[in-house]
Amino acid sequence: MLLADDHRMVAEGIANLISKDYDLLEVVSDGDALFESAVQHQPDIILTDVSMPGCDGIEAVRRLFAAGQQTPVIFMTVHNEPAMVREAIQSGARGYVLKAAAGDELLKAMHEVSNGHIYVSPELWPYISGQRKVPSLTNMQKKVLGLLSSGMRSREIATKLSVSVRTVDSHRYSIMRTLGVTSSVALIREAERLGLIKS
């Protein structure tokens, strides 16, 4: 088994957790090293973070599958954005586990993936299975949301988009209702979580 995580203490904790059930071949800390180690060692399973220096985990997995590797991959990450989960699974990974829920769940995910199944942390599965969809916004709402996330105020946004301040505020409140939030801070946080804007 190959482990990729740029946080040493996290990597050590995971290594200790799985040591009774899996043989650890190597621990690497970036996507390029993940790719090289996977090609060299041909592990039976790969555990990797998403965010790492240089080539990130998702890009490394894409490169592996493009090179013909078929090793089952599980992402372990703090990222719970639906768009990120979908991108990870679409890259070819078989599992996606939140670090906050690691432990028995990680071992369960490794067992499921080793047996040919896909495992996604339960709270994120509805976004993958289509039971819960990310809200869709109009083009104007997307523009307003993007400018709000950059720190611009309603009057600045109105000037940039050549609309009235009232129109901007109307779009903002409409987006807030769509996302089920009641404050501008919560709006940005939820939009980031859903992948509607980049954090």
Coordinates of N, CA and C in Angstrom, one line a residue:
M1 N 0.8 -1.2 0.0 CA 0.0 0.0 0.0 C 0.9 1.2 0.0
L2 N 0.4 2.3 -0.7 CA 1.2 3.5 -0.9 C 0.4 4.6 -0.2
L3 N 1.0 5.5 0.6 CA 0.3 6.6 1.3 C 0.9 7.9 0.9
A4 N 0.1 8.9 0.5 CA 0.6 10.2 0.1 C -0.1 11.3 0.9
D5 N 0.6 12.0 1.7 CA 0.1 13.1 2.5 C 1.2 14.0 2.9
D6 N 1.1 15.3 2.7 CA 2.2 16.2 3.0 C 2.2 16.6 4.5
H7 N 1.3 16.2 5.3 CA 1.3 16.5 6.7 C 1.9 15.2 7.4
R8 N 3.1 15.4 7.9 CA 3.8 14.2 8.5 C 3.0 13.5 9.6
M9 N 2.5 14.3 10.6 CA 1.8 13.7 11.7 C 0.5 13.0 11.3
V10 N -0.2 13.5 10.3 CA -1.3 12.9 9.7 C -0.9 11.5 9.1
A11 N 0.1 11.6 8.3 CA 0.6 10.4 7.6 C 1.0 9.3 8.6
E12 N 1.7 9.7 9.7 CA 2.1 8.8 10.7 C 0.9 8.1 11.4
G13 N -0.1 9.0 11.7 CA -1.4 8.5 12.3 C -2.1 7.4 11.5
I14 N -2.2 7.7 10.2 CA -2.8 6.8 9.3 C -2.0 5.5 9.1
A15 N -0.7 5.7 9.1 CA 0.2 4.5 8.9 C 0.0 3.6 10.1
N16 N -0.1 4.2 11.3 CA -0.3 3.3 12.5 C -1.7 2.7 12.5
L17 N -2.7 3.4 12.0 CA -4.0 2.9 12.0 C -4.2 1.6 11.1
I18 N -3.5 1.6 10.0 CA -3.7 0.6 9.0 C -2.6 -0.5 9.1
S19 N -1.6 -0.3 10.0 CA -0.4 -1.2 10.0 C -0.8 -2.7 10.3
K20 N -1.8 -2.9 11.0 CA -2.2 -4.3 11.4 C -2.8 -5.1 10.2
D21 N -3.4 -4.3 9.2 CA -4.1 -4.9 8.1 C -3.4 -4.8 6.8
Y22 N -2.5 -3.8 6.7 CA -1.9 -3.6 5.4 C -0.4 -3.3 5.5
D23 N 0.4 -3.7 4.5 CA 1.8 -3.5 4.5 C 2.1 -2.1 3.8
L24 N 2.7 -1.2 4.4 CA 3.0 0.1 3.9 C 4.3 0.1 3.1
L25 N 4.2 0.3 1.8 CA 5.4 0.3 1.0 C 6.2 1.6 1.1
E26 N 5.5 2.8 1.1 CA 6.2 4.0 1.1 C 5.2 5.1 1.5
V27 N 5.7 6.2 2.1 CA 5.0 7.4 2.4 C 5.6 8.6 1.6
V28 N 4.8 9.2 0.7 CA 5.3 10.3 -0.1 C 4.5 11.6 0.3
S29 N 5.0 12.8 -0.1 CA 4.3 14.0 0.3 C 3.9 14.9 -0.8
D30 N 3.9 14.5 -2.1 CA 3.4 15.3 -3.2 C 3.0 14.4 -4.3
G31 N 2.2 15.0 -5.3 CA 1.6 14.2 -6.3 C 2.7 13.6 -7.3
D32 N 3.8 14.3 -7.6 CA 4.8 13.8 -8.4 C 5.4 12.5 -7.8
A33 N 5.7 12.6 -6.5 CA 6.3 11.4 -5.9 C 5.3 10.3 -5.8
L34 N 4.0 10.6 -5.7 CA 3.0 9.6 -5.7 C 3.0 8.8 -7.0
F35 N 3.0 9.6 -8.1 CA 3.0 9.0 -9.4 C 4.3 8.1 -9.6
E36 N 5.4 8.6 -9.3 CA 6.7 7.8 -9.4 C 6.7 6.6 -8.6
S37 N 6.3 6.7 -7.3 CA 6.3 5.5 -6.4 C 5.3 4.5 -6.9
A38 N 4.1 4.9 -7.3 CA 3.1 4.0 -7.8 C 3.6 3.2 -9.0
V39 N 4.2 3.8 -9.9 CA 4.8 3.2 -11.1 C 5.9 2.2 -10.7
Q40 N 6.7 2.6 -9.7 CA 7.8 1.7 -9.3 C 7.4 0.5 -8.5
H41 N 6.5 0.8 -7.5 CA 6.2 -0.3 -6.5 C 4.9 -1.1 -6.9
Q42 N 4.1 -0.5 -7.7 CA 2.8 -1.2 -8.1 C 2.0 -1.7 -6.8
P43 N 1.7 -0.7 -6.0 CA 0.9 -1.1 -4.7 C -0.4 -1.7 -5.0
D44 N -1.0 -2.4 -4.1 CA -2.3 -3.0 -4.3 C -3.4 -2.0 -3.9
I45 N -3.1 -0.9 -3.3 CA -4.0 0.2 -3.0 C -3.3 1.5 -2.7
I46 N -3.9 2.6 -3.0 CA -3.2 3.9 -2.8 C -4.2 4.8 -1.9
L47 N -3.6 5.4 -0.8 CA -4.3 6.4 0.0 C -3.7 7.7 -0.3
T48 N -4.4 8.7 -0.7 CA -3.8 10.0 -1.0 C -4.7 11.2 -0.6
D49 N -4.0 12.2 -0.1 CA -4.7 13.5 0.1 C -5.0 14.1 -1.2
V50 N -5.8 15.2 -1.2 CA -6.1 15.9 -2.5 C -5.1 17.1 -2.6
S51 N -5.1 17.9 -1.6 CA -4.2 19.1 -1.6 C -2.8 18.7 -1.2
M52 N -1.8 18.8 -2.1 CA -0.4 18.6 -1.8 C 0.4 19.5 -2.7
P53 N 1.7 19.8 -2.3 CA 2.5 20.7 -3.1 C 2.7 20.2 -4.5
G54 N 2.8 21.1 -5.4 CA 3.1 20.8 -6.8 C 1.8 20.1 -7.4
C55 N 2.0 19.0 -8.0 CA 1.0 18.2 -8.6 C 0.1 17.7 -7.5
D56 N -1.2 18.0 -7.5 CA -2.1 17.6 -6.4 C -2.6 16.1 -6.6
G57 N -3.3 15.6 -5.6 CA -3.6 14.2 -5.7 C -4.5 13.8 -6.8
I58 N -5.5 14.7 -7.2 CA -6.4 14.3 -8.3 C -5.6 14.3 -9.6
E59 N -4.8 15.3 -9.8 CA -4.0 15.3 -11.1 C -3.0 14.1 -11.1
A60 N -2.4 13.7 -10.0 CA -1.6 12.5 -10.0 C -2.3 11.3 -10.3
V61 N -3.5 11.1 -9.8 CA -4.4 10.0 -10.1 C -4.7 9.9 -11.6
R62 N -5.1 11.1 -12.1 CA -5.4 11.2 -13.6 C -4.2 10.7 -14.4
R63 N -3.0 11.1 -14.0 CA -1.8 10.7 -14.7 C -1.5 9.2 -14.6
L64 N -1.8 8.6 -13.4 CA -1.6 7.2 -13.2 C -2.5 6.4 -14.1
F65 N -3.8 6.8 -14.2 CA -4.7 6.0 -15.0 C -4.5 6.2 -16.5
A66 N -4.0 7.5 -16.9 CA -3.6 7.7 -18.3 C -2.5 6.9 -18.7
A67 N -1.6 6.5 -17.7 CA -0.4 5.7 -17.9 C -0.7 4.2 -17.9
G68 N -2.0 3.9 -17.7 CA -2.4 2.5 -17.7 C -2.5 1.8 -16.3
Q69 N -2.2 2.6 -15.2 CA -2.3 2.0 -13.9 C -3.7 1.7 -13.5
Q70 N -4.0 0.7 -12.8 CA -5.3 0.3 -12.4 C -5.4 0.1 -10.9
T71 N -4.4 0.6 -10.1 CA -4.5 0.5 -8.7 C -5.6 1.2 -8.1
P72 N -6.4 0.6 -7.2 CA -7.5 1.3 -6.5 C -7.0 2.5 -5.7
V73 N -7.7 3.6 -5.8 CA -7.2 4.8 -5.1 C -8.4 5.3 -4.1
I74 N -8.0 5.7 -2.9 CA -8.9 6.3 -2.0 C -8.3 7.7 -1.6
F75 N -9.2 8.7 -1.8 CA -8.8 10.0 -1.3 C -9.2 10.2 0.2
M76 N -8.3 10.7 1.0 CA -8.5 11.1 2.4 C -8.3 12.6 2.5
T77 N -9.3 13.4 2.8 CA -9.1 14.8 2.7 C -10.1 15.5 3.6
V78 N -9.8 16.8 3.8 CA -10.7 17.7 4.6 C -11.7 18.3 3.7
H79 N -11.5 18.2 2.4 CA -12.4 18.9 1.5 C -13.8 18.1 1.3
N80 N -14.9 18.8 1.7 CA -16.2 18.2 1.6 C -17.1 18.8 0.5
E81 N -16.5 19.6 -0.4 CA -17.2 20.2 -1.4 C -17.7 19.2 -2.4
P82 N -19.0 19.2 -2.8 CA -19.5 18.2 -3.7 C -18.8 18.2 -5.0
A83 N -18.4 19.4 -5.5 CA -17.7 19.4 -6.8 C -16.4 18.7 -6.7
M84 N -15.7 18.8 -5.6 CA -14.4 18.2 -5.4 C -14.6 16.7 -5.3
V85 N -15.6 16.2 -4.6 CA -15.9 14.8 -4.5 C -16.1 14.2 -5.9
R86 N -16.9 14.9 -6.7 CA -17.2 14.3 -8.0 C -16.0 14.3 -8.9
E87 N -15.2 15.4 -8.8 CA -13.9 15.4 -9.6 C -13.0 14.3 -9.2
A88 N -12.9 14.0 -7.9 CA -12.0 12.9 -7.5 C -12.5 11.6 -8.0
I89 N -13.8 11.3 -7.9 CA -14.3 10.0 -8.4 C -14.2 9.9 -9.9
Q90 N -14.4 11.1 -10.6 CA -14.3 11.1 -12.1 C -12.8 10.9 -12.5
S91 N -11.9 11.2 -11.6 CA -10.5 11.0 -12.0 C -10.1 9.5 -12.0
G92 N -11.0 8.7 -11.5 CA -10.7 7.3 -11.4 C -10.6 6.6 -10.1
A93 N -10.6 7.5 -9.0 CA -10.5 7.0 -7.7 C -11.8 6.1 -7.3
R94 N -11.6 5.2 -6.4 CA -12.7 4.3 -6.0 C -13.3 4.7 -4.6
G95 N -12.6 5.6 -3.9 CA -13.0 6.0 -2.6 C -12.7 7.5 -2.2
Y96 N -13.6 8.0 -1.3 CA -13.4 9.4 -0.9 C -13.8 9.4 0.6
V97 N -12.9 9.6 1.5 CA -13.1 9.6 2.9 C -12.7 10.9 3.6
L98 N -13.5 11.5 4.4 CA -13.1 12.7 5.1 C -12.2 12.4 6.2
K99 N -11.2 13.2 6.4 CA -10.2 12.9 7.5 C -10.8 13.0 8.8
A100 N -11.8 13.8 9.0 CA -12.5 14.0 10.3 C -13.2 12.7 10.7
A101 N -13.5 11.9 9.7 CA -14.2 10.6 10.0 C -13.3 9.4 9.8
A102 N -12.0 9.6 9.7 CA -11.1 8.5 9.5 C -11.1 7.6 10.7
G103 N -10.4 6.5 10.6 CA -10.5 5.5 11.7 C -11.1 4.3 11.1
D104 N -12.2 3.8 11.8 CA -12.9 2.6 11.3 C -13.5 2.8 9.9
E105 N -13.9 4.1 9.7 CA -14.4 4.3 8.3 C -13.4 4.2 7.2
L106 N -12.2 4.6 7.5 CA -11.1 4.4 6.5 C -10.8 3.0 6.3
L107 N -10.8 2.2 7.3 CA -10.6 0.7 7.2 C -11.7 0.1 6.4
K108 N -12.9 0.6 6.7 CA -14.1 0.1 5.9 C -14.0 0.4 4.4
A109 N -13.6 1.7 4.2 CA -13.4 2.1 2.8 C -12.4 1.3 2.1
M110 N -11.2 1.0 2.7 CA -10.2 0.2 2.1 C -10.7 -1.2 1.8
H111 N -11.5 -1.8 2.7 CA -12.0 -3.1 2.5 C -13.0 -3.1 1.3
E112 N -13.8 -2.1 1.3 CA -14.8 -2.0 0.2 C -14.1 -1.8 -1.2
V113 N -13.2 -0.9 -1.2 CA -12.5 -0.6 -2.5 C -11.6 -1.8 -2.9
S114 N -11.0 -2.5 -2.0 CA -10.2 -3.7 -2.3 C -11.1 -4.8 -2.9
N115 N -12.4 -4.8 -2.6 CA -13.3 -5.8 -3.1 C -14.1 -5.3 -4.4
G116 N -13.6 -4.2 -5.0 CA -14.1 -3.7 -6.2 C -15.3 -2.8 -6.1
H117 N -15.6 -2.3 -4.9 CA -16.7 -1.4 -4.7 C -16.2 0.1 -4.6
I118 N -17.1 1.0 -4.7 CA -16.8 2.4 -4.5 C -17.3 2.8 -3.1
Y119 N -16.5 3.6 -2.4 CA -16.9 4.0 -1.0 C -16.7 5.5 -0.9
V120 N -17.8 6.2 -0.6 CA -17.7 7.7 -0.3 C -18.3 7.9 1.1
S121 N -17.7 8.8 1.8 CA -18.2 9.1 3.2 C -19.8 9.3 3.1
P122 N -20.5 8.7 4.0 CA -22.0 8.7 3.9 C -22.6 10.1 3.7
E123 N -22.1 11.1 4.3 CA -22.7 12.5 4.2 C -22.5 13.1 2.8
L124 N -21.5 12.5 2.1 CA -21.3 13.1 0.7 C -21.9 12.2 -0.4
W125 N -22.3 11.0 0.0 CA -22.8 10.1 -1.1 C -24.0 10.6 -1.8
P126 N -25.0 11.4 -1.2 CA -26.1 11.9 -2.0 C -25.7 12.7 -3.2
Y127 N -24.6 13.4 -3.1 CA -24.1 14.3 -4.2 C -23.6 13.4 -5.3
I128 N -23.1 12.3 -5.0 CA -22.5 11.4 -6.0 C -23.6 10.6 -6.7
S129 N -24.6 10.1 -5.9 CA -25.6 9.3 -6.4 C -26.8 10.0 -7.1
G130 N -26.7 11.4 -7.0 CA -27.8 12.1 -7.7 C -29.0 12.4 -6.8
Q131 N -29.0 11.9 -5.6 CA -30.1 12.1 -4.7 C -30.2 13.6 -4.3
R132 N -29.1 14.3 -4.2 CA -29.1 15.7 -3.9 C -28.3 16.5 -4.9
K133 N -28.9 17.4 -5.5 CA -28.2 18.2 -6.5 C -27.7 19.5 -6.0
V134 N -26.6 20.0 -6.5 CA -26.1 21.3 -6.2 C -27.0 22.3 -6.9
P135 N -27.5 23.3 -6.1 CA -28.4 24.3 -6.7 C -27.8 25.0 -7.9
S136 N -28.7 25.2 -8.9 CA -28.2 25.9 -10.1 C -28.6 27.4 -10.0
L137 N -27.7 28.3 -10.4 CA -27.9 29.7 -10.4 C -28.0 30.3 -11.8
T138 N -28.6 31.4 -12.0 CA -28.6 32.1 -13.3 C -27.3 32.7 -13.5
N139 N -27.0 33.1 -14.8 CA -25.7 33.7 -15.1 C -25.5 34.9 -14.3
M140 N -26.5 35.7 -14.1 CA -26.3 37.0 -13.4 C -26.1 36.7 -11.9
Q141 N -26.8 35.7 -11.3 CA -26.5 35.3 -10.0 C -25.1 34.8 -9.8
K142 N -24.6 34.1 -10.7 CA -23.2 33.6 -10.7 C -22.2 34.8 -10.7
K143 N -22.5 35.8 -11.5 CA -21.6 36.9 -11.6 C -21.7 37.7 -10.2
V144 N -22.9 37.9 -9.7 CA -23.0 38.6 -8.4 C -22.3 37.8 -7.3
L145 N -22.5 36.5 -7.3 CA -21.9 35.7 -6.3 C -20.3 35.7 -6.3
G146 N -19.8 35.7 -7.6 CA -18.4 35.7 -7.7 C -17.8 37.0 -7.3
L147 N -18.5 38.1 -7.5 CA -18.0 39.4 -7.1 C -18.1 39.6 -5.6
L148 N -19.2 39.1 -5.0 CA -19.4 39.1 -3.6 C -18.2 38.3 -2.9
S149 N -17.9 37.2 -3.5 CA -16.8 36.4 -2.9 C -15.4 37.1 -3.0
S150 N -15.3 38.0 -3.9 CA -14.0 38.8 -4.1 C -13.9 39.9 -3.1
G151 N -15.0 40.1 -2.3 CA -15.0 41.2 -1.3 C -15.7 42.5 -1.7
M152 N -16.3 42.5 -2.9 CA -16.9 43.8 -3.4 C -18.3 44.0 -2.7
R153 N -18.6 45.3 -2.5 CA -19.9 45.6 -1.9 C -20.9 45.8 -3.0
S154 N -22.2 45.9 -2.6 CA -23.3 45.9 -3.6 C -23.1 47.1 -4.5
R155 N -22.7 48.3 -4.0 CA -22.6 49.4 -4.9 C -21.5 49.2 -6.0
E156 N -20.4 48.6 -5.5 CA -19.3 48.3 -6.5 C -19.7 47.3 -7.5
I157 N -20.5 46.3 -7.1 CA -21.0 45.3 -8.0 C -21.9 45.9 -9.0
A158 N -22.8 46.8 -8.5 CA -23.8 47.4 -9.4 C -23.1 48.2 -10.5
T159 N -22.1 49.0 -10.1 CA -21.3 49.8 -11.1 C -20.7 48.9 -12.1
K160 N -20.0 47.8 -11.6 CA -19.3 46.9 -12.5 C -20.3 46.2 -13.5
L161 N -21.5 45.8 -13.0 CA -22.4 45.1 -13.9 C -23.4 46.0 -14.6
S162 N -23.3 47.3 -14.3 CA -24.2 48.3 -14.9 C -25.7 48.0 -14.6
V163 N -25.9 47.7 -13.3 CA -27.3 47.5 -12.8 C -27.4 48.4 -11.6
S164 N -28.7 48.4 -11.0 CA -28.9 49.2 -9.8 C -28.5 48.4 -8.6
V165 N -28.2 49.1 -7.5 CA -27.9 48.4 -6.2 C -29.0 47.5 -5.8
R166 N -30.3 48.0 -6.0 CA -31.4 47.2 -5.6 C -31.4 45.8 -6.4
T167 N -31.0 45.9 -7.7 CA -31.0 44.6 -8.4 C -29.9 43.7 -7.9
V168 N -28.8 44.2 -7.5 CA -27.7 43.4 -6.9 C -28.2 42.8 -5.6
D169 N -28.8 43.6 -4.7 CA -29.3 43.1 -3.5 C -30.4 42.0 -3.7
S170 N -31.2 42.2 -4.7 CA -32.3 41.3 -5.0 C -31.7 39.9 -5.4
H171 N -30.6 40.0 -6.2 CA -30.0 38.7 -6.6 C -29.3 38.1 -5.4
R172 N -28.7 38.9 -4.5 CA -28.0 38.3 -3.3 C -29.0 37.6 -2.5
Y173 N -30.2 38.2 -2.2 CA -31.2 37.6 -1.3 C -31.8 36.3 -2.0
S174 N -31.9 36.4 -3.3 CA -32.4 35.2 -4.0 C -31.4 34.0 -3.9
I175 N -30.1 34.3 -4.0 CA -29.1 33.3 -3.9 C -29.1 32.7 -2.5
M176 N -29.2 33.6 -1.5 CA -29.3 33.2 -0.1 C -30.4 32.2 0.2
R177 N -31.6 32.5 -0.4 CA -32.8 31.7 -0.2 C -32.5 30.3 -0.9
T178 N -31.9 30.4 -2.1 CA -31.6 29.1 -2.8 C -30.7 28.2 -2.0
L179 N -29.7 28.8 -1.4 CA -28.7 28.0 -0.6 C -29.1 27.8 0.8
G180 N -30.2 28.4 1.2 CA -30.7 28.2 2.6 C -29.8 28.8 3.7
V181 N -29.3 30.0 3.4 CA -28.5 30.7 4.4 C -29.1 32.0 4.7
T182 N -28.7 32.7 5.8 CA -29.3 33.9 6.2 C -28.3 35.1 6.4
S183 N -27.1 34.9 6.0 CA -26.1 35.9 6.2 C -25.1 35.9 5.0
S184 N -24.5 37.0 4.7 CA -23.5 37.0 3.6 C -22.3 36.1 3.9
V185 N -21.9 36.1 5.1 CA -20.7 35.2 5.5 C -21.1 33.7 5.2
A186 N -22.3 33.3 5.7 CA -22.7 32.0 5.5 C -22.9 31.7 4.0
L187 N -23.3 32.7 3.3 CA -23.5 32.5 1.8 C -22.2 32.1 1.1
I188 N -21.2 32.9 1.4 CA -19.9 32.6 0.8 C -19.4 31.2 1.2
R189 N -19.5 30.9 2.5 CA -19.0 29.6 3.0 C -19.8 28.4 2.4
E190 N -21.1 28.6 2.2 CA -21.9 27.5 1.6 C -21.6 27.4 0.1
A191 N -21.4 28.5 -0.5 CA -21.1 28.5 -2.0 C -19.7 27.8 -2.2
E192 N -18.8 28.1 -1.3 CA -17.5 27.4 -1.4 C -17.6 25.9 -1.2
R193 N -18.4 25.5 -0.2 CA -18.6 24.1 0.1 C -19.2 23.4 -1.1
L194 N -20.2 24.0 -1.8 CA -20.9 23.4 -2.9 C -20.1 23.5 -4.2
G195 N -18.9 24.2 -4.2 CA -18.1 24.3 -5.4 C -18.6 25.3 -6.4
L196 N -19.5 26.2 -5.9 CA -20.1 27.3 -6.8 C -19.0 28.4 -7.0
I197 N -18.2 28.6 -6.0 CA -17.0 29.5 -6.1 C -15.8 28.8 -5.5
K198 N -14.6 29.3 -5.9 CA -13.4 28.7 -5.4 C -13.0 29.4 -4.1
S199 N -12.5 28.5 -3.1 CA -12.1 29.1 -1.9 C -10.7 29.7 -2.0

